[in-house]
mmCIF file of C-alpha atoms in Angstrom:
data_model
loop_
_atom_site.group_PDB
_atom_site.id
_atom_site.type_symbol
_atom_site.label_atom_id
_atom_site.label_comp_id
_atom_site.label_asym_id
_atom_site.label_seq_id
_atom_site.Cartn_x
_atom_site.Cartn_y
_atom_site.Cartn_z
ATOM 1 C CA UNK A 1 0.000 0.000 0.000
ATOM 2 C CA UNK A 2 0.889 3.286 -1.044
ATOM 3 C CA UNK A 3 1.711 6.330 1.496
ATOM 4 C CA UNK A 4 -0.851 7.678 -0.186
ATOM 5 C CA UNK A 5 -3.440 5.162 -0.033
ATOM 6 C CA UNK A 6 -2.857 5.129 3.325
ATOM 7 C CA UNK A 7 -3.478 8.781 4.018
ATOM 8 C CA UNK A 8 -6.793 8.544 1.696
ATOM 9 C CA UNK A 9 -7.402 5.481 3.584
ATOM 10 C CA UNK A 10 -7.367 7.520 7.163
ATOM 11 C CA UNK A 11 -8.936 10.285 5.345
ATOM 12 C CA UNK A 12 -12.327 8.399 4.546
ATOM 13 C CA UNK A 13 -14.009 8.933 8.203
ATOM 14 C CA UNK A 14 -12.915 12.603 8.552
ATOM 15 C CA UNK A 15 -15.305 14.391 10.750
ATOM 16 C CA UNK A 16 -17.099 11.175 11.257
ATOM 17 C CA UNK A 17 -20.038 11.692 13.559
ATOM 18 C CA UNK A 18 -19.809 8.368 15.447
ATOM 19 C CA UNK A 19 -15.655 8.463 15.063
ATOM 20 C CA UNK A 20 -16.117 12.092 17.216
ATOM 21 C CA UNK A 21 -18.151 10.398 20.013
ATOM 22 C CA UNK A 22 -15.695 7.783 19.804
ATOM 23 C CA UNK A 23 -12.919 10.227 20.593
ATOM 24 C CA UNK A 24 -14.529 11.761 23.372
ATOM 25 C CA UNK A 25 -14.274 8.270 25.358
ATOM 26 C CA UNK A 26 -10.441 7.980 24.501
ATOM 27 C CA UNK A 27 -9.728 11.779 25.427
ATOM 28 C CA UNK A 28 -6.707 12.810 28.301
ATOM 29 C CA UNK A 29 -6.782 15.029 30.967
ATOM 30 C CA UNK A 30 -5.592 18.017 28.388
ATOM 31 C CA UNK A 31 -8.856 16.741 25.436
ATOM 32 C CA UNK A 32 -6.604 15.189 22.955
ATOM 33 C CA UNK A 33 -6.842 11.758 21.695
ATOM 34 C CA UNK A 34 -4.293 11.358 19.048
ATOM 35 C CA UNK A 35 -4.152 7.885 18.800
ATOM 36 C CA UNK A 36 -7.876 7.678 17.724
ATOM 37 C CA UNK A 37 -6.769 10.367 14.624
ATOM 38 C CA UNK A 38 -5.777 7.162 12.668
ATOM 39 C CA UNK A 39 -9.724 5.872 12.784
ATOM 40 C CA UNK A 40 -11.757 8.998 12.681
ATOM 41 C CA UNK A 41 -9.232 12.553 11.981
ATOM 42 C CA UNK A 42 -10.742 15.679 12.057
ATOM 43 C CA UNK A 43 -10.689 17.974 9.162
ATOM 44 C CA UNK A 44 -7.369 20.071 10.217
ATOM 45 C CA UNK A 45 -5.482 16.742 11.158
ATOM 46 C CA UNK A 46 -5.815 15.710 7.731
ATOM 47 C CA UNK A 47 -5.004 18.922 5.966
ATOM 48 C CA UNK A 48 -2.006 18.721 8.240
ATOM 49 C CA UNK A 49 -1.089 15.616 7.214
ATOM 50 C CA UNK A 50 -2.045 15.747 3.119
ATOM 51 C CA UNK A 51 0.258 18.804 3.831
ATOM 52 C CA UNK A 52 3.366 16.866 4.908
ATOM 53 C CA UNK A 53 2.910 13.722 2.453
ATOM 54 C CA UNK A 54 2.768 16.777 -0.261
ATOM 55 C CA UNK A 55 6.176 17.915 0.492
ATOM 56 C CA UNK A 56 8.229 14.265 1.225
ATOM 57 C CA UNK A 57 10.545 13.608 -1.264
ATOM 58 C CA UNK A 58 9.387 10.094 -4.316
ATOM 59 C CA UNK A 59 12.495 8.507 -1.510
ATOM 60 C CA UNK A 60 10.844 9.562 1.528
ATOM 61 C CA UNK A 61 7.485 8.355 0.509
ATOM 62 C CA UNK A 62 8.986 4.790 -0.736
ATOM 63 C CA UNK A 63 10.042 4.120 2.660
ATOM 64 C CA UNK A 64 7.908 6.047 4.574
ATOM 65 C CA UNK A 65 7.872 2.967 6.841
ATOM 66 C CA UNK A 66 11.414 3.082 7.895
ATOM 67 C CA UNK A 67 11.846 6.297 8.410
ATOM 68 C CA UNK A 68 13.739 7.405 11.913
ATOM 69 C CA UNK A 69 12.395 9.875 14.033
ATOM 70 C CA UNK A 70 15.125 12.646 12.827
ATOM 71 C CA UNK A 71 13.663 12.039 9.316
ATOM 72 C CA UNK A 72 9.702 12.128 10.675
ATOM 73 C CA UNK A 73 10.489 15.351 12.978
ATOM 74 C CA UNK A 74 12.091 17.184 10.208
ATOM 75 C CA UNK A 75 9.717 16.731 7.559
ATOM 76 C CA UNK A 76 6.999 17.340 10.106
ATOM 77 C CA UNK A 77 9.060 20.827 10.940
ATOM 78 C CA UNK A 78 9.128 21.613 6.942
ATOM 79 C CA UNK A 79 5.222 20.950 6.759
ATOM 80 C CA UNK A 80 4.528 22.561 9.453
ATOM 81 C CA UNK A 81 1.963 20.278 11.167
ATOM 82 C CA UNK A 82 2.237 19.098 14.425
ATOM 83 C CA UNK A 83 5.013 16.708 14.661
ATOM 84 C CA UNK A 84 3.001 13.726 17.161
ATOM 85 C CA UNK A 85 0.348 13.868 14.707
ATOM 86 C CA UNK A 86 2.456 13.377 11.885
ATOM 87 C CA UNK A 87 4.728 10.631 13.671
ATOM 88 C CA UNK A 88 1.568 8.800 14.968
ATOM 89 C CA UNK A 89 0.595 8.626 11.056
ATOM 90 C CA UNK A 90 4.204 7.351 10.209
ATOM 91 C CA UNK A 91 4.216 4.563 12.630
ATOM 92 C CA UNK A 92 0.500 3.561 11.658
ATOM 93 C CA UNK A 93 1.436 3.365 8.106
ATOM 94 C CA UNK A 94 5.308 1.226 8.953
ATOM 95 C CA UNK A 95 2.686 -1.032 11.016
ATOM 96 C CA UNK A 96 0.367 -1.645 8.139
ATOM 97 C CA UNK A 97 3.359 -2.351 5.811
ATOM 98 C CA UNK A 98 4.559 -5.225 8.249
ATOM 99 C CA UNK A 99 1.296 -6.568 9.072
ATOM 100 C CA UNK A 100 1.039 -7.052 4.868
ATOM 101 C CA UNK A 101 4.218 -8.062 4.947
ATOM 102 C CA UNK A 102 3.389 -10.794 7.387
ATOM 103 C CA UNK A 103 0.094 -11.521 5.436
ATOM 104 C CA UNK A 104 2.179 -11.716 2.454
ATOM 105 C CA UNK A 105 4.981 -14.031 3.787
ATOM 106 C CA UNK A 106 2.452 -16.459 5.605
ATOM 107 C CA UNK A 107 0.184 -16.927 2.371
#
């Protein structure tokens, strides 16, 4: 899968009703539940994160899933988007690559 297809994948639930009521449960002390972004984002977290896809290099996006945190950080820092949200994307995208990977050696 695509970086890409992955970010249009996250992207199909934005401003879900039930995904927001969802959120609410998952919320910390400060509001925030970042972890639930990957099932139902709002509209900026996307924007933010279509923003920093936009600028990663054909390189970056090929191995998007290996990417170190230096790599994440900076191009979160060049996008300007919050750099959690765009590392919690990154490792939800390396995990989906090794759970196909898995799928793919086990078949």
């Amino acid at each position: 899968m695509s970086l890409e297809a992955y970010l249009e994948r996250v992207a199909a639930f934005t401003d879900d009703e039930f995904g927001r009521r969802m959120r609410t449960q998952f919320q910390d002390h400060r509001g925030w539940a970042e972890l639930s972004m990957l099932k139902s984002p709002c509209r900026e977290e996307i924007e933010q994160l279509r923003r920093a896809v936009a600028i990663m290099t054909p390189r970056e996006k090929a191995a998007a899933d290996v990417l170190s945190d230096e790599q994440v950080r900076r191009i979160a820092d060049d996008a300007r988007v919050d750099p959690a949200l765009f590392a919690i994307f990154i490792n939800g995208y390396a995990l989906e690559c090794r759970a196909r990977r898995g799928d793919a050696e086990s078949g």
